[in-house]
Short mmCIF file of C-alpha atoms and ligand atoms in Angstrom, two decimals:
data_model
loop_
_atom_site.label_atom_id
_atom_site.label_comp_id
_atom_site.label_asym_id
_atom_site.label_seq_id
_atom_site.Cartn_x
_atom_site.Cartn_y
_atom_site.Cartn_z
CA MET D 652 -15.50 -21.60 -3.79
CA ILE D 653 -13.81 -19.13 -1.45
CA THR D 654 -15.25 -15.62 -1.20
CA TYR D 655 -13.00 -12.64 -0.53
CA VAL D 656 -14.19 -9.16 0.25
CA VAL D 657 -11.40 -6.74 -0.64
CA THR D 658 -11.75 -3.12 0.43
CA GLY D 659 -9.62 -0.54 -1.39
CA GLY D 660 -9.32 -2.95 -4.32
CA ALA D 661 -9.08 -0.14 -6.88
CA GLY D 662 -5.88 1.19 -5.34
CA PHE D 663 -2.31 0.07 -5.89
CA ILE D 664 -1.93 -2.96 -3.62
CA GLY D 665 -5.63 -3.88 -3.56
CA ALA D 666 -5.74 -4.11 -7.38
CA ASN D 667 -2.56 -6.17 -7.46
CA PHE D 668 -4.10 -8.41 -4.78
CA ILE D 669 -7.23 -9.03 -6.87
CA HIS D 670 -5.09 -9.85 -9.93
CA TYR D 671 -3.02 -12.18 -7.72
CA LEU D 672 -6.17 -14.00 -6.51
CA PHE D 673 -7.55 -14.65 -10.01
CA LYS D 674 -4.11 -15.61 -11.31
CA THR D 675 -3.56 -18.04 -8.43
CA TYR D 676 -7.02 -19.53 -7.88
CA ASP D 677 -8.96 -18.59 -11.04
CA ASP D 678 -12.51 -19.97 -10.79
CA ASP D 679 -12.05 -21.20 -7.23
CA VAL D 680 -12.44 -17.70 -5.79
CA ARG D 681 -15.08 -14.98 -5.82
CA VAL D 682 -13.94 -11.41 -5.22
CA ILE D 683 -16.12 -8.55 -4.03
CA ASN D 684 -14.25 -5.27 -4.31
CA ILE D 685 -15.45 -2.33 -2.23
CA ASP D 686 -13.93 1.03 -3.02
CA CYS D 687 -15.26 4.60 -2.93
CA LEU D 688 -12.73 5.67 -5.61
CA THR D 689 -10.83 8.49 -3.95
CA TYR D 690 -8.12 10.22 -6.00
CA ALA D 691 -6.06 7.01 -5.51
CA GLY D 692 -8.73 4.56 -6.67
CA ASN D 693 -8.79 3.75 -10.38
CA LEU D 694 -11.04 1.18 -12.05
CA HIS D 695 -8.64 1.00 -15.01
CA ASN D 696 -6.43 -1.02 -12.63
CA LEU D 697 -9.03 -3.81 -12.79
CA LYS D 698 -10.03 -3.73 -16.46
CA ALA D 699 -8.78 -7.29 -16.94
CA CYS D 700 -11.04 -8.62 -14.15
CA GLU D 701 -14.24 -6.84 -15.07
CA ALA D 702 -15.48 -9.60 -17.33
CA HIS D 703 -14.67 -12.35 -14.82
CA PRO D 704 -17.98 -13.92 -13.67
CA ASN D 705 -16.65 -14.19 -10.11
CA TYR D 706 -15.82 -10.48 -9.76
CA ARG D 707 -18.19 -7.91 -8.26
CA PHE D 708 -17.51 -4.22 -7.65
CA ILE D 709 -19.39 -2.12 -5.10
CA LYS D 710 -18.72 1.60 -5.09
CA ALA D 711 -19.03 2.54 -1.42
CA ASP D 712 -17.22 4.23 1.43
CA ILE D 713 -16.02 1.86 4.15
CA CYS D 714 -17.57 4.27 6.69
CA ASP D 715 -21.03 3.75 5.13
CA SER D 716 -22.15 0.73 7.20
CA GLU D 717 -25.74 0.91 6.05
CA THR D 718 -24.92 0.54 2.34
CA LEU D 719 -22.32 -2.14 3.00
CA LEU D 720 -24.68 -4.20 5.13
CA LYS D 721 -27.39 -3.95 2.50
CA GLU D 722 -24.97 -5.04 -0.27
CA LEU D 723 -23.29 -7.85 1.69
CA LYS D 724 -25.96 -9.29 3.99
CA ASP D 725 -26.68 -12.27 1.73
CA GLU D 726 -23.05 -13.10 1.03
CA SER D 727 -21.18 -15.87 2.77
CA ILE D 728 -17.73 -14.35 3.27
CA ASP D 729 -14.58 -16.28 3.98
CA TYR D 730 -11.86 -13.62 3.98
CA PHE D 731 -12.45 -9.92 4.55
CA ILE D 732 -9.26 -8.00 3.65
CA ASN D 733 -9.06 -4.31 4.46
CA PHE D 734 -6.68 -2.42 2.16
CA ALA D 735 -8.80 0.76 2.05
CA ALA D 736 -6.90 3.71 3.46
CA GLU D 737 -5.53 7.13 2.95
CA SER D 738 -1.97 6.02 2.35
CA HIS D 739 0.35 8.94 1.55
CA VAL D 740 2.46 10.41 4.37
CA ASP D 741 2.89 13.80 2.65
CA ARG D 742 -0.87 14.23 2.28
CA SER D 743 -1.31 13.44 5.99
CA ILE D 744 1.09 16.29 6.76
CA LEU D 745 -0.97 18.67 4.61
CA GLY D 746 -4.17 17.55 6.39
CA SER D 747 -4.93 14.63 8.71
CA GLY D 748 -8.77 14.69 8.68
CA PRO D 749 -9.34 12.11 5.90
CA PHE D 750 -6.75 9.84 7.53
CA VAL D 751 -8.61 9.80 10.84
CA GLN D 752 -11.93 9.27 9.05
CA THR D 753 -10.94 6.38 6.78
CA ASN D 754 -8.09 4.71 8.66
CA ILE D 755 -9.66 4.85 12.13
CA VAL D 756 -13.43 5.39 11.83
CA GLY D 757 -13.52 3.28 8.65
CA THR D 758 -11.69 0.42 10.37
CA GLN D 759 -14.10 0.53 13.31
CA ARG D 760 -17.11 0.41 10.94
CA LEU D 761 -15.63 -2.54 9.03
CA LEU D 762 -14.92 -4.44 12.23
CA ASP D 763 -18.55 -4.10 13.31
CA LEU D 764 -19.75 -5.04 9.83
CA ALA D 765 -17.49 -8.07 9.65
CA ARG D 766 -18.75 -9.20 13.07
CA THR D 767 -22.36 -8.84 11.96
CA LEU D 768 -21.62 -10.78 8.76
CA ASP D 769 -19.77 -13.43 10.75
CA VAL D 770 -16.79 -13.53 8.38
CA LYS D 771 -14.35 -16.40 8.74
CA ARG D 772 -11.28 -14.14 8.90
CA TYR D 773 -10.70 -10.38 8.95
CA VAL D 774 -7.27 -9.18 7.82
CA GLN D 775 -6.11 -5.63 8.54
CA VAL D 776 -3.44 -4.60 6.06
CA SER D 777 -1.15 -2.34 8.03
CA THR D 778 2.31 -0.89 7.73
CA ASP D 779 5.76 -1.05 9.29
CA GLU D 780 5.45 2.72 9.84
CA VAL D 781 3.40 2.09 12.99
CA TYR D 782 6.68 1.09 14.69
CA GLY D 783 8.22 4.54 14.12
CA ASP D 784 11.73 4.58 12.72
CA LEU D 785 15.18 3.08 13.28
CA ASP D 786 18.72 4.37 13.28
CA GLU D 787 21.41 2.55 11.27
CA THR D 788 20.94 -0.72 13.18
CA GLY D 789 18.16 -3.11 14.20
CA PHE D 790 14.93 -4.38 12.67
CA PHE D 791 11.22 -4.11 13.42
CA VAL D 792 9.78 -7.28 14.95
CA GLU D 793 6.10 -7.88 15.66
CA ASP D 794 6.37 -6.77 19.28
CA THR D 795 8.44 -3.65 18.65
CA PRO D 796 6.56 -0.86 20.49
CA ILE D 797 4.08 1.14 18.41
CA GLN D 798 5.54 4.65 18.03
CA PRO D 799 4.11 6.27 14.89
CA ASN D 800 5.57 9.61 13.83
CA SER D 801 3.25 10.91 11.08
CA PRO D 802 -0.52 11.47 11.12
CA TYR D 803 -0.72 8.68 8.51
CA SER D 804 1.12 6.13 10.63
CA ALA D 805 -0.69 7.27 13.80
CA SER D 806 -4.03 6.65 12.09
CA LYS D 807 -2.87 3.20 10.90
CA ALA D 808 -1.66 2.39 14.44
CA ALA D 809 -5.04 3.40 15.87
CA GLY D 810 -6.72 1.09 13.34
CA ASP D 811 -4.43 -1.76 14.39
CA LEU D 812 -5.25 -1.23 18.05
CA LEU D 813 -8.98 -1.35 17.33
CA VAL D 814 -8.48 -4.61 15.45
CA ARG D 815 -6.52 -6.04 18.35
CA SER D 816 -9.25 -4.95 20.78
CA TYR D 817 -11.95 -6.77 18.77
CA TYR D 818 -9.90 -9.94 19.09
CA GLU D 819 -9.43 -9.53 22.84
CA THR D 820 -12.99 -8.34 23.56
CA HIS D 821 -15.14 -10.16 21.03
CA LYS D 822 -12.84 -13.05 20.09
CA MET D 823 -13.20 -11.87 16.53
CA PRO D 824 -11.01 -13.88 14.08
CA VAL D 825 -8.53 -11.20 13.04
CA VAL D 826 -4.96 -11.05 11.72
CA ILE D 827 -2.86 -7.90 11.23
CA THR D 828 -0.13 -7.62 8.59
CA ARG D 829 2.60 -4.97 8.59
CA CYS D 830 4.63 -4.53 5.44
CA SER D 831 7.49 -2.36 4.28
CA ASN D 832 7.53 -0.10 1.17
CA ASN D 833 5.84 -1.68 -1.86
CA TYR D 834 6.58 -0.93 -5.49
CA GLY D 835 5.26 -2.31 -8.79
CA PRO D 836 2.52 -1.76 -11.39
CA TYR D 837 -0.43 0.59 -10.69
CA GLN D 838 1.30 2.58 -7.92
CA PHE D 839 -0.02 6.13 -7.85
CA PRO D 840 2.70 8.52 -9.05
CA GLU D 841 2.85 10.50 -5.80
CA LYS D 842 5.00 7.79 -4.15
CA LEU D 843 8.79 7.81 -4.55
CA ILE D 844 9.37 5.15 -7.23
CA PRO D 845 6.55 5.96 -9.70
CA LEU D 846 7.08 9.70 -9.19
CA MET D 847 10.75 9.41 -10.03
CA ILE D 848 10.18 7.12 -13.03
CA SER D 849 7.46 9.33 -14.50
CA ASN D 850 9.27 12.63 -13.81
CA ALA D 851 12.43 11.25 -15.40
CA LEU D 852 10.47 10.13 -18.48
CA GLU D 853 8.93 13.61 -18.71
CA GLY D 854 12.35 15.27 -18.29
CA LYS D 855 11.21 16.92 -15.04
CA SER D 856 13.29 17.39 -11.90
CA LEU D 857 13.35 14.59 -9.33
CA PRO D 858 12.72 16.06 -5.84
CA ILE D 859 14.92 14.42 -3.19
CA TYR D 860 13.87 15.21 0.38
CA GLY D 861 16.71 16.35 2.66
CA THR D 862 19.97 14.51 2.01
CA GLY D 863 18.40 11.46 0.35
CA THR D 864 20.05 9.17 2.90
CA ASN D 865 16.80 7.87 4.44
CA VAL D 866 16.46 4.12 4.09
CA ARG D 867 13.44 2.04 3.10
CA ASP D 868 13.08 -1.75 2.69
CA TRP D 869 11.54 -2.23 -0.78
CA ILE D 870 9.24 -5.16 -1.53
CA TYR D 871 7.75 -6.10 -4.90
CA VAL D 872 3.98 -5.76 -4.53
CA GLU D 873 3.14 -9.34 -5.57
CA ASP D 874 5.27 -10.69 -2.73
CA HIS D 875 3.24 -8.59 -0.30
CA CYS D 876 -0.03 -9.83 -1.85
CA ARG D 877 1.05 -13.45 -1.42
CA GLY D 878 1.89 -12.72 2.22
CA VAL D 879 -1.51 -11.15 2.92
CA ASP D 880 -3.23 -14.15 1.39
CA MET D 881 -1.14 -16.58 3.43
CA ALA D 882 -1.89 -14.61 6.60
CA ALA D 883 -5.61 -14.79 5.77
CA ARG D 884 -5.53 -18.52 5.16
CA LYS D 885 -2.96 -19.72 7.70
CA GLY D 886 -2.16 -16.91 10.14
CA VAL D 887 -2.59 -17.42 13.87
CA LEU D 888 -5.63 -15.42 14.97
CA GLY D 889 -5.06 -12.31 17.05
CA THR D 890 -1.45 -11.96 15.92
CA VAL D 891 0.67 -9.74 13.68
CA TYR D 892 2.85 -10.73 10.69
CA ASN D 893 5.64 -8.52 9.36
CA PHE D 894 6.53 -8.66 5.66
CA GLY D 895 9.64 -7.10 4.12
CA GLY D 896 11.61 -7.27 0.91
CA ASP D 897 15.09 -7.83 2.34
CA SER D 898 16.11 -4.92 0.08
CA GLU D 899 17.20 -1.91 2.09
CA ARG D 900 18.21 1.04 -0.07
CA THR D 901 18.76 4.74 0.53
CA ASN D 902 16.47 7.01 -1.46
CA LEU D 903 19.53 8.18 -3.40
CA ASP D 904 20.37 4.57 -4.34
CA VAL D 905 16.83 4.07 -5.64
CA VAL D 906 16.68 7.29 -7.63
CA LYS D 907 20.12 6.81 -9.16
CA TRP D 908 19.16 3.24 -10.11
CA ILE D 909 16.08 4.55 -11.94
CA LEU D 910 18.03 7.28 -13.76
CA LYS D 911 20.70 4.82 -14.86
CA SER D 912 18.14 2.32 -16.07
CA LEU D 913 16.34 5.01 -18.11
CA ASP D 914 19.63 6.44 -19.36
CA LYS D 915 18.82 9.85 -17.86
CA PRO D 916 21.35 12.22 -16.22
CA GLU D 917 21.76 12.57 -12.44
CA SER D 918 21.51 16.32 -12.95
CA LEU D 919 17.71 15.79 -12.97
CA MET D 920 17.90 15.19 -9.19
CA GLU D 921 16.99 18.23 -7.13
CA TYR D 922 17.50 18.34 -3.36
CA VAL D 923 14.46 19.95 -1.72
CA GLU D 924 13.28 20.78 1.79
CA ASP D 925 12.99 17.67 3.96
CA ARG D 926 9.66 16.02 4.85
CA LYS D 927 8.51 17.10 8.35
CA GLY D 928 9.16 14.35 10.92
CA HIS D 929 10.85 12.31 8.17
CA ASP D 930 11.42 8.74 9.43
CA PHE D 931 15.07 7.84 8.93
CA ARG D 932 15.03 4.09 8.37
CA TYR D 933 12.59 1.17 8.20
CA ALA D 934 13.85 -2.42 8.24
CA ILE D 935 11.79 -5.56 8.70
CA ASP D 936 12.49 -8.83 10.43
CA PHE D 937 10.07 -11.25 8.73
CA SER D 938 11.28 -14.42 10.44
CA LYS D 939 7.86 -15.02 12.05
CA ALA D 940 6.13 -15.04 8.63
CA LYS D 941 8.87 -17.35 7.36
CA ALA D 942 8.55 -19.79 10.25
CA GLU D 943 4.75 -19.84 10.60
CA LEU D 944 3.51 -19.19 7.05
CA GLY D 945 6.46 -20.40 4.99
CA TRP D 946 6.60 -16.93 3.39
CA LYS D 947 9.63 -15.06 2.10
CA PRO D 948 10.07 -12.48 -0.64
CA SER D 949 10.70 -14.06 -4.04
CA VAL D 950 11.53 -11.05 -6.24
CA ASP D 951 14.83 -9.24 -5.70
CA PHE D 952 15.10 -5.45 -6.03
CA GLU D 953 16.75 -5.44 -9.47
CA THR D 954 14.22 -7.86 -11.01
CA GLY D 955 11.27 -6.06 -9.42
CA MET D 956 12.52 -2.67 -10.58
CA GLU D 957 13.09 -3.90 -14.13
CA ARG D 958 9.48 -5.18 -14.23
CA THR D 959 8.19 -1.97 -12.70
CA ILE D 960 10.03 0.35 -15.08
CA ALA D 961 8.90 -1.78 -18.03
CA TRP D 962 5.31 -1.44 -16.80
CA TYR D 963 5.52 2.37 -16.54
CA LEU D 964 7.07 2.51 -20.01
CA ASP D 965 4.34 0.29 -21.47
CA ASN D 966 1.51 2.09 -19.65
CA ARG D 967 2.42 5.70 -20.21
CA SER D 968 -1.19 6.74 -20.81
CA TRP D 969 -2.16 5.34 -17.36
CA TRP D 970 0.11 7.72 -15.46
CA GLU D 971 -0.06 10.62 -17.92
CA CYS D 972 -3.81 10.66 -17.44
CA ILE D 973 -3.41 10.81 -13.64
CA LYS D 974 -0.74 13.48 -13.83
CA SER D 975 -2.87 15.69 -16.05
CA GLY D 976 -5.81 15.89 -13.61
CA ASP D 977 -6.31 17.06 -10.02
CA TYR D 978 -2.91 15.67 -9.25
CA GLN D 979 -1.34 18.83 -10.66
CA ALA D 980 -2.93 20.95 -7.92
CA TYR D 981 -1.56 18.57 -5.28
CA TYR D 982 1.90 18.65 -6.88
CA GLU D 983 1.95 22.44 -6.87
CA LYS D 984 0.80 22.57 -3.22
CA MET D 985 3.24 19.89 -2.13
CA TYR D 986 6.34 20.80 -4.08
CA GLY D 987 5.74 24.42 -5.09
CA LYS D 988 7.48 25.79 -2.01
CA LYS D 989 10.06 23.02 -1.80
CA VAL D 990 11.45 23.03 -5.30
CA GLY D 991 13.37 26.06 -6.53
CA LYS D 992 12.05 25.96 -10.06
CA LEU D 993 8.94 23.91 -10.68
CA ASP D 994 8.64 22.29 -14.06
CA GLU D 995 5.96 23.68 -16.28
P1 LIG M 710 -3.66 3.48 -2.30
O1 LIG M 710 -3.73 4.87 -1.76
O2 LIG M 710 -3.02 3.24 -3.62
O3 LIG M 710 -5.14 2.87 -2.41
C1 LIG M 710 -6.10 3.03 -1.41
C2 LIG M 710 -7.44 2.60 -1.97
O4 LIG M 710 -8.42 2.73 -0.91
C3 LIG M 710 -7.94 3.48 -3.14
O5 LIG M 710 -8.48 2.67 -4.15
C4 LIG M 710 -9.02 4.34 -2.50
O6 LIG M 710 -10.03 4.73 -3.42
C5 LIG M 710 -9.57 3.41 -1.43
N1 LIG M 710 -10.19 4.14 -0.32
C6 LIG M 710 -9.66 5.16 0.39
N2 LIG M 710 -10.53 5.58 1.32
C7 LIG M 710 -11.63 4.80 1.20
C8 LIG M 710 -12.87 4.74 1.87
N3 LIG M 710 -13.17 5.59 2.87
N4 LIG M 710 -13.78 3.81 1.49
C9 LIG M 710 -13.51 2.97 0.46
N5 LIG M 710 -12.34 2.98 -0.22
C10 LIG M 710 -11.42 3.88 0.14
O7 LIG M 710 -2.96 2.63 -1.16
P2 LIG M 710 -1.97 1.38 -1.27
O8 LIG M 710 -0.59 1.87 -1.40
O9 LIG M 710 -2.53 0.42 -2.23
O10 LIG M 710 -2.11 0.79 0.21
C11 LIG M 710 -3.14 -0.15 0.52
C12 LIG M 710 -3.05 -0.50 2.00
O11 LIG M 710 -1.77 -1.05 2.27
C13 LIG M 710 -3.19 0.70 2.92
O12 LIG M 710 -3.95 0.28 4.04
C14 LIG M 710 -1.76 1.02 3.35
O13 LIG M 710 -1.75 1.60 4.63
C15 LIG M 710 -1.13 -0.35 3.34
N6 LIG M 710 0.31 -0.39 3.07
C16 LIG M 710 0.83 0.24 1.98
C17 LIG M 710 2.19 0.13 1.70
C18 LIG M 710 2.81 0.79 0.49
O14 LIG M 710 4.03 0.79 0.36
N7 LIG M 710 2.05 1.36 -0.42
C19 LIG M 710 3.02 -0.61 2.56
C20 LIG M 710 2.45 -1.24 3.68
C21 LIG M 710 1.09 -1.13 3.91
O1 LIG M 711 6.69 1.59 4.86
C1 LIG M 711 5.42 1.41 4.34
C2 LIG M 711 4.87 2.72 3.84
O2 LIG M 711 5.59 3.06 2.67
C3 LIG M 711 3.37 2.68 3.56
O3 LIG M 711 2.68 2.45 4.75
C4 LIG M 711 2.88 3.98 2.91
O4 LIG M 711 1.52 3.87 2.54
C5 LIG M 711 3.72 4.25 1.69
O5 LIG M 711 3.34 5.49 1.12
C6 LIG M 711 5.21 4.26 2.04
O6 LIG M 711 5.55 5.40 2.86
P1 LIG M 711 6.90 6.26 2.61
O7 LIG M 711 6.67 7.60 3.19
O8 LIG M 711 8.11 5.52 3.03
O9 LIG M 711 6.88 6.29 0.99
P2 LIG M 711 7.12 7.45 -0.07
O10 LIG M 711 7.14 6.79 -1.41
O11 LIG M 711 6.22 8.62 0.13
O12 LIG M 711 8.60 7.93 0.27
C7 LIG M 711 9.69 7.01 0.27
C8 LIG M 711 10.94 7.79 0.66
O13 LIG M 711 11.26 8.73 -0.39
C9 LIG M 711 10.79 8.63 1.92
O14 LIG M 711 12.02 8.63 2.63
C10 LIG M 711 10.51 10.04 1.41
C11 LIG M 711 11.28 10.08 0.10
N1 LIG M 711 10.70 10.96 -0.95
C12 LIG M 711 9.41 10.77 -1.29
C13 LIG M 711 8.83 11.56 -2.26
C14 LIG M 711 7.37 11.37 -2.63
C15 LIG M 711 11.51 11.89 -1.60
O15 LIG M 711 12.71 12.04 -1.32
N2 LIG M 711 10.93 12.67 -2.57
C16 LIG M 711 9.62 12.55 -2.92
O16 LIG M 711 9.16 13.34 -3.80
#
């Protein structure tokens, strides 16, 4: 029996990761999910796992070392996977405090905790955004210099550097993963793809930042989850693995694809003020993960998007519930000044 501790397991990728573990290993794994349930954490994402005898949920902040030590001291932990983070670039532009607290201080607390608990492997789930951005050419490789441009990516980069330092200083068994833009079920509707799908279904305008020509490399979330698991099990300690979807698209390509698939008019698109410090392009070279882990993405953009749109159509109450709560205040603050006419 292999025991995973997953932090941030009630969020988008963390929840998909827990589903992936039970689907792949069933009774051969135990999963302990630690999440403090910020606006982005949602226990509905894990309804299907709740009854599993090998699943345990602990509601706690990753900065709260005392509680975590008390809860985990008797556990024998194989893989400790840190997904917990403040993850939205736009929110980090509105205010960076929570990003510094969770993504930097939280990472430091988890590293000390994981050392005390003597975990077999600690995996830091990071992002390609730590590398900054690219022009039309080139790819991020694992030793591309760290040059983050947003408070979000700067806080993730600081977390990565702490992880690296614990390897160099304490010989702690760590691996860092850096992935491109994920999409799929359970993604909070503040991020591009779920925001555009849900706005289109509600007949609302679709806010396109700037010219819409920025490029992202889209990866279906389950491919990322498989990569994180492979890095935990087989990754070379003290090193970084990049994961990408081999699916570069401009934002306009993505939004038009969604509108076409939902049979909605392009007139719903509304060009709005650009994001401050908006990274132009991300593109991932994942040849190291391919060579060392035998990993490559298995779901192409069209298939992944069809699955994703089907999920948002089938789970309308999931996102309608989110969009009817505090999220509305964020949307007004974020888009109120950008969009000419806000939808009621
Ligand atoms: P998310 O915002 O959907 O979920 C984050 C989860 O962490 C939530 O459940 C939240 O409640 C929890 N959390 C936040 N602060 C916490 C704290 N202090 N203590 C305990 N729990 C806390 O994020 P996501 O998109 O699922 O991203 C997960 C991780 O993957 C993040 O580290 C992110 O940087 C990284 N990542 C995301 C993407 C992407 O495209 N979404 C790509 C590459 C890497
Ligand atoms: O690259 C990995 C990163 O991808 C992760 O580390 C982050 O956690 C994740 O949020 C994501 O960051 P992005 O900033 O690339 O994702 P987002 O979905 O916010 O935006 C994608 C692109 O779409 C970006 O160019 C900005 C644009 N955009 C976004 C929103 C929310 C719009 O044009 N309009 C919008 O309303």
